[in-house]
């Protein structure tokens, strides 16, 4: 539907006949005879007035007046926009970048996909939809580091996830270190709701403390911990597999952290996990759009100014 133009101050249109009223009043007050008498030959050499030019000038002035009154009336058109306000929530993603994330055991559109690429697709899209939340990214392998401090610029976090590379933090899986760093950052946050989302596809191989103890500490400070166990195999069903994820340990971490554990074996599971996580941590930006008025007064105002300038230049020529 085409937006309709309305006037913010329609009473301003009452000014339109003002030049006509002023001209009538001036004619009524004109003197009956000339106030100054001069000899008849004094203006013999003067050029005749350009009557047509005067009429054109009056037309331009009238058009400028109409445009000025139109600007004063405040034309405006309705528009809608999203309400983006701070939610008071801070989310830190703790992403496993160990060497096993390169394993291609996911399938998308009939083509094999590595675990990291699958996570990139879903996590980046999840983050980009969290406007109003403050989002950060912690990456861990042998070591853990903050790849993106918490920020409202969710596009930059999505970009950090999309460009994350295996090996930048080592190729082992220090789950407790990644969770510990994310928790430590959360403890200094002033957010009213604090959430850590831990994603791993392996077994904690180089952590110095128990990850469940870290999760319990986080919960004690109001930080909720969700975990995502990524990969088709787990130690419960395939204890001899070198690529199996310790789903039981990640489930215990989520229980200790007061959150939910997700088991992801395929792209469909990954998509469903993102949808469920969005319900557990609802997006505050899903609100009715805000209606506002976009002013248009500058167009007739600019036209009025242009007409006056045109008339001034034309009369000086």
PDB file of C-alpha atoms in Angstrom:
ATOM      1  CA  UNK A   1       0.000   0.000   0.000  1.00  0.00           C
ATOM      2  CA  UNK A   2       1.322   3.440  -0.984  1.00  0.00           C
ATOM      3  CA  UNK A   3       1.874   5.623   2.101  1.00  0.00           C
ATOM      4  CA  UNK A   4      -0.368   8.702   2.187  1.00  0.00           C
ATOM      5  CA  UNK A   5       0.883  12.216   2.807  1.00  0.00           C
ATOM      6  CA  UNK A   6      -0.676  14.138   5.697  1.00  0.00           C
ATOM      7  CA  UNK A   7      -0.120  17.612   7.152  1.00  0.00           C
ATOM      8  CA  UNK A   8       1.213  18.182  10.643  1.00  0.00           C
ATOM      9  CA  UNK A   9      -0.133  21.761  10.767  1.00  0.00           C
ATOM     10  CA  UNK A  10      -3.041  21.994   8.281  1.00  0.00           C
ATOM     11  CA  UNK A  11      -4.194  25.364   9.685  1.00  0.00           C
ATOM     12  CA  UNK A  12      -1.108  26.897   8.078  1.00  0.00           C
ATOM     13  CA  UNK A  13      -2.956  26.658   4.744  1.00  0.00           C
ATOM     14  CA  UNK A  14      -5.103  29.572   5.933  1.00  0.00           C
ATOM     15  CA  UNK A  15      -2.094  31.768   5.090  1.00  0.00           C
ATOM     16  CA  UNK A  16      -2.441  31.073   1.357  1.00  0.00           C
ATOM     17  CA  UNK A  17      -4.762  34.043   0.543  1.00  0.00           C
ATOM     18  CA  UNK A  18      -2.610  36.470   2.587  1.00  0.00           C
ATOM     19  CA  UNK A  19      -0.899  38.094  -0.493  1.00  0.00           C
ATOM     20  CA  UNK A  20      -4.295  38.702  -2.128  1.00  0.00           C
ATOM     21  CA  UNK A  21      -5.663  40.275   1.061  1.00  0.00           C
ATOM     22  CA  UNK A  22      -2.557  42.472   1.357  1.00  0.00           C
ATOM     23  CA  UNK A  23      -2.878  43.592  -2.293  1.00  0.00           C
ATOM     24  CA  UNK A  24      -6.537  44.494  -1.814  1.00  0.00           C
ATOM     25  CA  UNK A  25      -5.789  46.493   1.328  1.00  0.00           C
ATOM     26  CA  UNK A  26      -2.965  48.308  -0.424  1.00  0.00           C
ATOM     27  CA  UNK A  27      -5.232  49.240  -3.359  1.00  0.00           C
ATOM     28  CA  UNK A  28      -7.922  50.517  -1.014  1.00  0.00           C
ATOM     29  CA  UNK A  29      -5.410  52.809   0.704  1.00  0.00           C
ATOM     30  CA  UNK A  30      -3.878  54.188  -2.520  1.00  0.00           C
ATOM     31  CA  UNK A  31      -3.990  58.065  -2.631  1.00  0.00           C
ATOM     32  CA  UNK A  32      -6.508  59.668  -5.005  1.00  0.00           C
ATOM     33  CA  UNK A  33      -3.845  61.787  -6.618  1.00  0.00           C
ATOM     34  CA  UNK A  34      -0.073  61.873  -6.764  1.00  0.00           C
ATOM     35  CA  UNK A  35       1.702  63.216  -3.715  1.00  0.00           C
ATOM     36  CA  UNK A  36       4.430  64.806  -5.880  1.00  0.00           C
ATOM     37  CA  UNK A  37       3.943  66.778  -9.088  1.00  0.00           C
ATOM     38  CA  UNK A  38       6.760  66.859 -11.646  1.00  0.00           C
ATOM     39  CA  UNK A  39       7.056  68.446 -15.067  1.00  0.00           C
ATOM     40  CA  UNK A  40       5.615  66.363 -17.876  1.00  0.00           C
ATOM     41  CA  UNK A  41       8.946  66.154 -19.708  1.00  0.00           C
ATOM     42  CA  UNK A  42      10.973  64.881 -16.750  1.00  0.00           C
ATOM     43  CA  UNK A  43      10.593  61.198 -17.733  1.00  0.00           C
ATOM     44  CA  UNK A  44      10.589  61.665 -21.481  1.00  0.00           C
ATOM     45  CA  UNK A  45      13.812  59.624 -21.848  1.00  0.00           C
ATOM     46  CA  UNK A  46      12.741  56.809 -19.519  1.00  0.00           C
ATOM     47  CA  UNK A  47      12.160  53.338 -20.992  1.00  0.00           C
ATOM     48  CA  UNK A  48       8.662  51.888 -20.775  1.00  0.00           C
ATOM     49  CA  UNK A  49       8.056  49.329 -18.048  1.00  0.00           C
ATOM     50  CA  UNK A  50       8.001  45.654 -19.042  1.00  0.00           C
ATOM     51  CA  UNK A  51       4.477  44.736 -18.089  1.00  0.00           C
ATOM     52  CA  UNK A  52       4.901  41.112 -19.143  1.00  0.00           C
ATOM     53  CA  UNK A  53       8.027  40.814 -16.996  1.00  0.00           C
ATOM     54  CA  UNK A  54       6.223  42.167 -13.969  1.00  0.00           C
ATOM     55  CA  UNK A  55       3.417  39.665 -14.429  1.00  0.00           C
ATOM     56  CA  UNK A  56       5.920  36.803 -14.665  1.00  0.00           C
ATOM     57  CA  UNK A  57       7.645  38.033 -11.512  1.00  0.00           C
ATOM     58  CA  UNK A  58       4.338  38.097  -9.656  1.00  0.00           C
ATOM     59  CA  UNK A  59       3.616  34.558 -10.794  1.00  0.00           C
ATOM     60  CA  UNK A  60       7.027  33.385  -9.512  1.00  0.00           C
ATOM     61  CA  UNK A  61       6.474  35.172  -6.191  1.00  0.00           C
ATOM     62  CA  UNK A  62       3.047  33.609  -5.869  1.00  0.00           C
ATOM     63  CA  UNK A  63       4.473  30.146  -6.549  1.00  0.00           C
ATOM     64  CA  UNK A  64       7.203  30.753  -3.951  1.00  0.00           C
ATOM     65  CA  UNK A  65       4.559  31.805  -1.407  1.00  0.00           C
ATOM     66  CA  UNK A  66       2.487  28.680  -2.065  1.00  0.00           C
ATOM     67  CA  UNK A  67       5.581  26.489  -1.638  1.00  0.00           C
ATOM     68  CA  UNK A  68       6.501  28.301   1.602  1.00  0.00           C
ATOM     69  CA  UNK A  69       3.014  27.826   3.050  1.00  0.00           C
ATOM     70  CA  UNK A  70       3.107  24.167   2.028  1.00  0.00           C
ATOM     71  CA  UNK A  71       6.379  23.781   3.959  1.00  0.00           C
ATOM     72  CA  UNK A  72       4.868  25.509   7.008  1.00  0.00           C
ATOM     73  CA  UNK A  73       1.942  23.066   6.890  1.00  0.00           C
ATOM     74  CA  UNK A  74       4.406  20.247   7.606  1.00  0.00           C
ATOM     75  CA  UNK A  75       3.765  17.563   4.975  1.00  0.00           C
ATOM     76  CA  UNK A  76       4.732  14.133   6.281  1.00  0.00           C
ATOM     77  CA  UNK A  77       4.433  10.484   5.334  1.00  0.00           C
ATOM     78  CA  UNK A  78       4.003   7.553   7.707  1.00  0.00           C
ATOM     79  CA  UNK A  79       6.752   4.925   8.010  1.00  0.00           C
ATOM     80  CA  UNK A  80       7.524   1.958  10.237  1.00  0.00           C
ATOM     81  CA  UNK A  81      10.738   0.839  11.888  1.00  0.00           C
ATOM     82  CA  UNK A  82      11.954  -1.743  14.357  1.00  0.00           C
ATOM     83  CA  UNK A  83      12.282  -0.857  18.026  1.00  0.00           C
ATOM     84  CA  UNK A  84      15.873  -1.618  18.999  1.00  0.00           C
ATOM     85  CA  UNK A  85      16.495  -1.214  22.708  1.00  0.00           C
ATOM     86  CA  UNK A  86      18.966  -2.834  25.076  1.00  0.00           C
ATOM     87  CA  UNK A  87      17.590  -6.067  26.528  1.00  0.00           C
ATOM     88  CA  UNK A  88      19.867  -6.197  29.556  1.00  0.00           C
ATOM     89  CA  UNK A  89      21.072  -9.648  28.446  1.00  0.00           C
ATOM     90  CA  UNK A  90      24.675 -10.602  27.727  1.00  0.00           C
ATOM     91  CA  UNK A  91      25.515 -13.793  25.830  1.00  0.00           C
ATOM     92  CA  UNK A  92      28.998 -15.235  25.419  1.00  0.00           C
ATOM     93  CA  UNK A  93      29.567 -18.014  22.898  1.00  0.00           C
ATOM     94  CA  UNK A  94      32.406 -20.365  23.858  1.00  0.00           C
ATOM     95  CA  UNK A  95      33.378 -22.051  20.576  1.00  0.00           C
ATOM     96  CA  UNK A  96      35.592 -25.132  20.329  1.00  0.00           C
ATOM     97  CA  UNK A  97      38.213 -24.718  17.579  1.00  0.00           C
ATOM     98  CA  UNK A  98      40.111 -27.943  18.135  1.00  0.00           C
ATOM     99  CA  UNK A  99      41.401 -29.958  15.179  1.00  0.00           C
ATOM    100  CA  UNK A 100      38.442 -32.344  15.193  1.00  0.00           C
ATOM    101  CA  UNK A 101      36.153 -29.495  14.063  1.00  0.00           C
ATOM    102  CA  UNK A 102      37.568 -30.025  10.554  1.00  0.00           C
ATOM    103  CA  UNK A 103      35.945 -33.443  10.274  1.00  0.00           C
ATOM    104  CA  UNK A 104      33.362 -33.481   7.443  1.00  0.00           C
ATOM    105  CA  UNK A 105      30.513 -35.523   8.884  1.00  0.00           C
ATOM    106  CA  UNK A 106      27.680 -33.050   8.284  1.00  0.00           C
ATOM    107  CA  UNK A 107      25.687 -32.898   5.050  1.00  0.00           C
ATOM    108  CA  UNK A 108      24.075 -29.844   3.470  1.00  0.00           C
ATOM    109  CA  UNK A 109      22.305 -29.994   0.088  1.00  0.00           C
ATOM    110  CA  UNK A 110      23.824 -33.417  -0.512  1.00  0.00           C
ATOM    111  CA  UNK A 111      27.402 -32.195   0.009  1.00  0.00           C
ATOM    112  CA  UNK A 112      29.726 -32.960   2.949  1.00  0.00           C
ATOM    113  CA  UNK A 113      30.308 -30.128   5.375  1.00  0.00           C
ATOM    114  CA  UNK A 114      32.832 -29.777   8.170  1.00  0.00           C
ATOM    115  CA  UNK A 115      31.646 -29.360  11.740  1.00  0.00           C
ATOM    116  CA  UNK A 116      33.121 -25.871  11.832  1.00  0.00           C
ATOM    117  CA  UNK A 117      31.357 -24.784   8.622  1.00  0.00           C
ATOM    118  CA  UNK A 118      28.058 -26.161   9.929  1.00  0.00           C
ATOM    119  CA  UNK A 119      28.464 -24.222  13.163  1.00  0.00           C
ATOM    120  CA  UNK A 120      29.426 -21.078  11.266  1.00  0.00           C
ATOM    121  CA  UNK A 121      26.231 -21.168   9.227  1.00  0.00           C
ATOM    122  CA  UNK A 122      23.889 -21.589  12.166  1.00  0.00           C
ATOM    123  CA  UNK A 123      25.735 -19.664  14.904  1.00  0.00           C
ATOM    124  CA  UNK A 124      26.370 -16.619  12.728  1.00  0.00           C
ATOM    125  CA  UNK A 125      22.689 -16.485  11.778  1.00  0.00           C
ATOM    126  CA  UNK A 126      21.628 -16.948  15.412  1.00  0.00           C
ATOM    127  CA  UNK A 127      23.895 -14.120  16.562  1.00  0.00           C
ATOM    128  CA  UNK A 128      22.829 -11.747  13.778  1.00  0.00           C
ATOM    129  CA  UNK A 129      19.215 -12.046  14.964  1.00  0.00           C
ATOM    130  CA  UNK A 130      20.048 -11.082  18.577  1.00  0.00           C
ATOM    131  CA  UNK A 131      19.828  -7.310  18.207  1.00  0.00           C
ATOM    132  CA  UNK A 132      19.316  -5.746  21.617  1.00  0.00           C
ATOM    133  CA  UNK A 133      21.512  -8.369  23.305  1.00  0.00           C
ATOM    134  CA  UNK A 134      25.183  -7.830  24.033  1.00  0.00           C
ATOM    135  CA  UNK A 135      27.057 -10.704  22.358  1.00  0.00           C
ATOM    136  CA  UNK A 136      30.662 -11.850  22.701  1.00  0.00           C
ATOM    137  CA  UNK A 137      32.799 -14.737  21.439  1.00  0.00           C
ATOM    138  CA  UNK A 138      35.370 -16.880  23.270  1.00  0.00           C
ATOM    139  CA  UNK A 139      37.435 -19.333  21.222  1.00  0.00           C
ATOM    140  CA  UNK A 140      39.310 -22.226  22.782  1.00  0.00           C
ATOM    141  CA  UNK A 141      41.609 -25.077  21.747  1.00  0.00           C
ATOM    142  CA  UNK A 142      44.807 -25.588  23.761  1.00  0.00           C
ATOM    143  CA  UNK A 143      44.178 -22.107  25.117  1.00  0.00           C
ATOM    144  CA  UNK A 144      41.203 -19.807  25.380  1.00  0.00           C
ATOM    145  CA  UNK A 145      40.984 -16.186  24.329  1.00  0.00           C
ATOM    146  CA  UNK A 146      38.332 -13.550  23.712  1.00  0.00           C
ATOM    147  CA  UNK A 147      37.842 -13.234  19.956  1.00  0.00           C
ATOM    148  CA  UNK A 148      35.117 -10.580  20.293  1.00  0.00           C
ATOM    149  CA  UNK A 149      34.345  -8.680  23.510  1.00  0.00           C
ATOM    150  CA  UNK A 150      30.632  -8.371  24.321  1.00  0.00           C
ATOM    151  CA  UNK A 151      29.060  -5.775  22.057  1.00  0.00           C
ATOM    152  CA  UNK A 152      25.725  -4.661  20.643  1.00  0.00           C
ATOM    153  CA  UNK A 153      27.299  -4.847  17.179  1.00  0.00           C
ATOM    154  CA  UNK A 154      26.020  -8.355  16.463  1.00  0.00           C
ATOM    155  CA  UNK A 155      27.195  -8.151  12.846  1.00  0.00           C
ATOM    156  CA  UNK A 156      30.817  -7.973  14.001  1.00  0.00           C
ATOM    157  CA  UNK A 157      30.327 -11.050  16.210  1.00  0.00           C
ATOM    158  CA  UNK A 158      28.743 -12.954  13.311  1.00  0.00           C
ATOM    159  CA  UNK A 159      31.748 -11.948  11.195  1.00  0.00           C
ATOM    160  CA  UNK A 160      34.165 -13.160  13.905  1.00  0.00           C
ATOM    161  CA  UNK A 161      32.414 -16.551  13.928  1.00  0.00           C
ATOM    162  CA  UNK A 162      32.398 -16.734  10.146  1.00  0.00           C
ATOM    163  CA  UNK A 163      36.149 -16.065   9.930  1.00  0.00           C
ATOM    164  CA  UNK A 164      37.277 -18.270  12.856  1.00  0.00           C
ATOM    165  CA  UNK A 165      40.096 -20.623  11.846  1.00  0.00           C
ATOM    166  CA  UNK A 166      41.207 -23.968  13.231  1.00  0.00           C
ATOM    167  CA  UNK A 167      44.631 -23.921  14.904  1.00  0.00           C
ATOM    168  CA  UNK A 168      44.631 -20.285  15.984  1.00  0.00           C
ATOM    169  CA  UNK A 169      44.233 -21.400  19.613  1.00  0.00           C
ATOM    170  CA  UNK A 170      45.806 -24.860  19.340  1.00  0.00           C
ATOM    171  CA  UNK A 171      44.286 -28.170  18.336  1.00  0.00           C
ATOM    172  CA  UNK A 172      43.376 -29.700  21.716  1.00  0.00           C
ATOM    173  CA  UNK A 173      40.095 -29.229  23.605  1.00  0.00           C
ATOM    174  CA  UNK A 174      40.415 -27.219  26.808  1.00  0.00           C
ATOM    175  CA  UNK A 175      36.688 -27.010  27.611  1.00  0.00           C
ATOM    176  CA  UNK A 176      37.185 -25.901  31.202  1.00  0.00           C
ATOM    177  CA  UNK A 177      39.555 -23.103  30.093  1.00  0.00           C
ATOM    178  CA  UNK A 178      37.070 -21.813  27.516  1.00  0.00           C
ATOM    179  CA  UNK A 179      34.188 -21.955  29.971  1.00  0.00           C
ATOM    180  CA  UNK A 180      36.340 -20.408  32.692  1.00  0.00           C
ATOM    181  CA  UNK A 181      37.353 -17.448  30.537  1.00  0.00           C
ATOM    182  CA  UNK A 182      33.740 -16.853  29.485  1.00  0.00           C
ATOM    183  CA  UNK A 183      32.620 -17.022  33.120  1.00  0.00           C
ATOM    184  CA  UNK A 184      35.340 -14.622  34.243  1.00  0.00           C
ATOM    185  CA  UNK A 185      34.230 -12.093  31.648  1.00  0.00           C
ATOM    186  CA  UNK A 186      30.640 -12.501  32.795  1.00  0.00           C
ATOM    187  CA  UNK A 187      31.492 -11.863  36.458  1.00  0.00           C
ATOM    188  CA  UNK A 188      32.563  -8.300  35.618  1.00  0.00           C
ATOM    189  CA  UNK A 189      29.429  -7.628  33.552  1.00  0.00           C
ATOM    190  CA  UNK A 190      26.594  -5.412  34.760  1.00  0.00           C
ATOM    191  CA  UNK A 191      23.995  -7.251  32.639  1.00  0.00           C
ATOM    192  CA  UNK A 192      20.805  -8.379  34.354  1.00  0.00           C
ATOM    193  CA  UNK A 193      20.800 -11.717  32.466  1.00  0.00           C
ATOM    194  CA  UNK A 194      24.055 -13.559  31.737  1.00  0.00           C
ATOM    195  CA  UNK A 195      24.285 -16.588  29.466  1.00  0.00           C
ATOM    196  CA  UNK A 196      27.189 -18.730  28.249  1.00  0.00           C
ATOM    197  CA  UNK A 197      26.646 -21.062  25.289  1.00  0.00           C
ATOM    198  CA  UNK A 198      29.398 -23.692  25.187  1.00  0.00           C
ATOM    199  CA  UNK A 199      29.865 -25.615  21.930  1.00  0.00           C
ATOM    200  CA  UNK A 200      32.298 -28.526  21.695  1.00  0.00           C
ATOM    201  CA  UNK A 201      32.784 -31.684  19.637  1.00  0.00           C
ATOM    202  CA  UNK A 202      35.334 -33.482  21.780  1.00  0.00           C
ATOM    203  CA  UNK A 203      36.578 -34.459  25.205  1.00  0.00           C
ATOM    204  CA  UNK A 204      38.171 -32.057  27.676  1.00  0.00           C
ATOM    205  CA  UNK A 205      41.831 -32.945  27.137  1.00  0.00           C
ATOM    206  CA  UNK A 206      43.860 -30.041  28.502  1.00  0.00           C
ATOM    207  CA  UNK A 207      41.775 -28.293  31.120  1.00  0.00           C
ATOM    208  CA  UNK A 208      43.364 -27.805  34.517  1.00  0.00           C
ATOM    209  CA  UNK A 209      40.101 -27.860  36.509  1.00  0.00           C
ATOM    210  CA  UNK A 210      36.817 -29.709  36.173  1.00  0.00           C
ATOM    211  CA  UNK A 211      34.451 -27.994  33.778  1.00  0.00           C
ATOM    212  CA  UNK A 212      31.486 -28.907  35.993  1.00  0.00           C
ATOM    213  CA  UNK A 213      33.098 -26.983  38.863  1.00  0.00           C
ATOM    214  CA  UNK A 214      33.446 -23.955  36.593  1.00  0.00           C
ATOM    215  CA  UNK A 215      29.788 -24.256  35.546  1.00  0.00           C
ATOM    216  CA  UNK A 216      28.709 -24.537  39.192  1.00  0.00           C
ATOM    217  CA  UNK A 217      30.711 -21.407  40.001  1.00  0.00           C
ATOM    218  CA  UNK A 218      29.086 -19.604  37.076  1.00  0.00           C
ATOM    219  CA  UNK A 219      25.589 -20.588  38.240  1.00  0.00           C
ATOM    220  CA  UNK A 220      26.407 -19.337  41.726  1.00  0.00           C
ATOM    221  CA  UNK A 221      27.078 -15.895  40.221  1.00  0.00           C
ATOM    222  CA  UNK A 222      23.896 -15.820  38.138  1.00  0.00           C
ATOM    223  CA  UNK A 223      25.436 -17.049  34.876  1.00  0.00           C
ATOM    224  CA  UNK A 224      23.376 -19.659  33.020  1.00  0.00           C
ATOM    225  CA  UNK A 225      25.331 -22.215  30.955  1.00  0.00           C
ATOM    226  CA  UNK A 226      23.926 -24.037  27.910  1.00  0.00           C
ATOM    227  CA  UNK A 227      26.010 -26.717  26.187  1.00  0.00           C
ATOM    228  CA  UNK A 228      25.989 -28.126  22.659  1.00  0.00           C
ATOM    229  CA  UNK A 229      27.523 -31.556  22.008  1.00  0.00           C
ATOM    230  CA  UNK A 230      28.451 -31.598  18.318  1.00  0.00           C
ATOM    231  CA  UNK A 231      29.103 -34.727  16.244  1.00  0.00           C
ATOM    232  CA  UNK A 232      27.406 -37.963  15.189  1.00  0.00           C
ATOM    233  CA  UNK A 233      29.280 -40.140  17.689  1.00  0.00           C
ATOM    234  CA  UNK A 234      29.547 -39.895  21.470  1.00  0.00           C
ATOM    235  CA  UNK A 235      31.517 -41.779  24.095  1.00  0.00           C
ATOM    236  CA  UNK A 236      28.383 -43.387  25.521  1.00  0.00           C
ATOM    237  CA  UNK A 237      27.665 -45.287  22.284  1.00  0.00           C
ATOM    238  CA  UNK A 238      31.179 -45.368  20.786  1.00  0.00           C
ATOM    239  CA  UNK A 239      33.660 -45.433  23.706  1.00  0.00           C
ATOM    240  CA  UNK A 240      36.568 -46.424  21.447  1.00  0.00           C
ATOM    241  CA  UNK A 241      36.058 -43.647  18.887  1.00  0.00           C
ATOM    242  CA  UNK A 242      38.741 -40.957  18.781  1.00  0.00           C
ATOM    243  CA  UNK A 243      36.310 -38.444  17.239  1.00  0.00           C
ATOM    244  CA  UNK A 244      33.463 -39.003  19.710  1.00  0.00           C
ATOM    245  CA  UNK A 245      32.115 -36.138  21.777  1.00  0.00           C
ATOM    246  CA  UNK A 246      31.771 -36.459  25.530  1.00  0.00           C
ATOM    247  CA  UNK A 247      28.031 -35.748  25.491  1.00  0.00           C
ATOM    248  CA  UNK A 248      27.614 -36.936  29.075  1.00  0.00           C
ATOM    249  CA  UNK A 249      30.207 -34.470  30.368  1.00  0.00           C
ATOM    250  CA  UNK A 250      28.598 -31.601  28.448  1.00  0.00           C
ATOM    251  CA  UNK A 251      25.200 -32.607  29.815  1.00  0.00           C
ATOM    252  CA  UNK A 252      26.594 -32.519  33.359  1.00  0.00           C
ATOM    253  CA  UNK A 253      28.118 -29.085  32.680  1.00  0.00           C
ATOM    254  CA  UNK A 254      24.715 -27.746  31.587  1.00  0.00           C
ATOM    255  CA  UNK A 255      23.016 -29.244  34.654  1.00  0.00           C
ATOM    256  CA  UNK A 256      25.633 -27.699  36.954  1.00  0.00           C
ATOM    257  CA  UNK A 257      25.252 -24.369  35.137  1.00  0.00           C
ATOM    258  CA  UNK A 258      21.459 -24.304  35.344  1.00  0.00           C
ATOM    259  CA  UNK A 259      21.066 -24.517  31.570  1.00  0.00           C
ATOM    260  CA  UNK A 260      20.100 -26.968  28.843  1.00  0.00           C
ATOM    261  CA  UNK A 261      22.252 -29.472  26.954  1.00  0.00           C
ATOM    262  CA  UNK A 262      21.734 -30.083  23.216  1.00  0.00           C
ATOM    263  CA  UNK A 263      22.840 -33.133  21.263  1.00  0.00           C
ATOM    264  CA  UNK A 264      23.574 -32.243  17.632  1.00  0.00           C
ATOM    265  CA  UNK A 265      24.281 -34.984  15.071  1.00  0.00           C
ATOM    266  CA  UNK A 266      23.168 -33.345  11.811  1.00  0.00           C
ATOM    267  CA  UNK A 267      22.322 -30.039  10.174  1.00  0.00           C
ATOM    268  CA  UNK A 268      18.669 -30.618  11.039  1.00  0.00           C
ATOM    269  CA  UNK A 269      19.625 -31.032  14.711  1.00  0.00           C
ATOM    270  CA  UNK A 270      21.702 -27.862  14.493  1.00  0.00           C
ATOM    271  CA  UNK A 271      18.815 -25.854  13.053  1.00  0.00           C
ATOM    272  CA  UNK A 272      16.409 -27.237  15.667  1.00  0.00           C
ATOM    273  CA  UNK A 273      18.894 -26.424  18.426  1.00  0.00           C
ATOM    274  CA  UNK A 274      19.117 -22.791  17.308  1.00  0.00           C
ATOM    275  CA  UNK A 275      15.315 -22.502  17.279  1.00  0.00           C
ATOM    276  CA  UNK A 276      14.988 -24.071  20.751  1.00  0.00           C
ATOM    277  CA  UNK A 277      17.773 -21.894  22.131  1.00  0.00           C
ATOM    278  CA  UNK A 278      15.989 -18.846  20.761  1.00  0.00           C
ATOM    279  CA  UNK A 279      12.921 -19.884  22.756  1.00  0.00           C
ATOM    280  CA  UNK A 280      14.935 -20.462  25.936  1.00  0.00           C
ATOM    281  CA  UNK A 281      16.586 -17.058  25.553  1.00  0.00           C
ATOM    282  CA  UNK A 282      13.807 -15.131  23.749  1.00  0.00           C
ATOM    283  CA  UNK A 283      14.816 -12.289  21.493  1.00  0.00           C
ATOM    284  CA  UNK A 284      13.475  -9.032  22.980  1.00  0.00           C
ATOM    285  CA  UNK A 285      13.458  -7.434  19.527  1.00  0.00           C
ATOM    286  CA  UNK A 286      10.452  -9.468  18.347  1.00  0.00           C
ATOM    287  CA  UNK A 287       8.018  -6.634  18.968  1.00  0.00           C
ATOM    288  CA  UNK A 288       5.482  -4.813  16.811  1.00  0.00           C
ATOM    289  CA  UNK A 289       7.147  -2.229  14.559  1.00  0.00           C
ATOM    290  CA  UNK A 290       7.203   1.399  15.627  1.00  0.00           C
ATOM    291  CA  UNK A 291       5.183   3.810  13.481  1.00  0.00           C
ATOM    292  CA  UNK A 292       6.661   7.259  12.974  1.00  0.00           C
ATOM    293  CA  UNK A 293       6.293  10.204  10.604  1.00  0.00           C
ATOM    294  CA  UNK A 294       8.957  11.152   8.075  1.00  0.00           C
ATOM    295  CA  UNK A 295       8.871  14.930   7.412  1.00  0.00           C
ATOM    296  CA  UNK A 296       8.751  16.249   3.838  1.00  0.00           C
ATOM    297  CA  UNK A 297       8.728  19.996   4.509  1.00  0.00           C
ATOM    298  CA  UNK A 298      12.242  20.421   3.113  1.00  0.00           C
ATOM    299  CA  UNK A 299      11.020  19.792  -0.462  1.00  0.00           C
ATOM    300  CA  UNK A 300       8.497  22.650  -0.714  1.00  0.00           C
ATOM    301  CA  UNK A 301      10.799  24.782   1.453  1.00  0.00           C
ATOM    302  CA  UNK A 302      13.668  24.186  -0.962  1.00  0.00           C
ATOM    303  CA  UNK A 303      11.391  24.962  -3.912  1.00  0.00           C
ATOM    304  CA  UNK A 304      10.376  28.279  -2.322  1.00  0.00           C
ATOM    305  CA  UNK A 305      14.013  29.256  -1.781  1.00  0.00           C
ATOM    306  CA  UNK A 306      14.943  28.283  -5.334  1.00  0.00           C
ATOM    307  CA  UNK A 307      12.087  30.373  -6.805  1.00  0.00           C
ATOM    308  CA  UNK A 308      13.061  33.468  -4.797  1.00  0.00           C
ATOM    309  CA  UNK A 309      16.710  33.128  -5.845  1.00  0.00           C
ATOM    310  CA  UNK A 310      15.661  32.629  -9.474  1.00  0.00           C
ATOM    311  CA  UNK A 311      13.551  35.781  -9.379  1.00  0.00           C
ATOM    312  CA  UNK A 312      16.381  37.804  -7.814  1.00  0.00           C
ATOM    313  CA  UNK A 313      18.857  36.693 -10.492  1.00  0.00           C
ATOM    314  CA  UNK A 314      16.334  37.306 -13.295  1.00  0.00           C
ATOM    315  CA  UNK A 315      15.587  40.872 -12.145  1.00  0.00           C
ATOM    316  CA  UNK A 316      19.287  41.722 -11.896  1.00  0.00           C
ATOM    317  CA  UNK A 317      19.954  40.498 -15.428  1.00  0.00           C
TER     318      UNK A 317
END
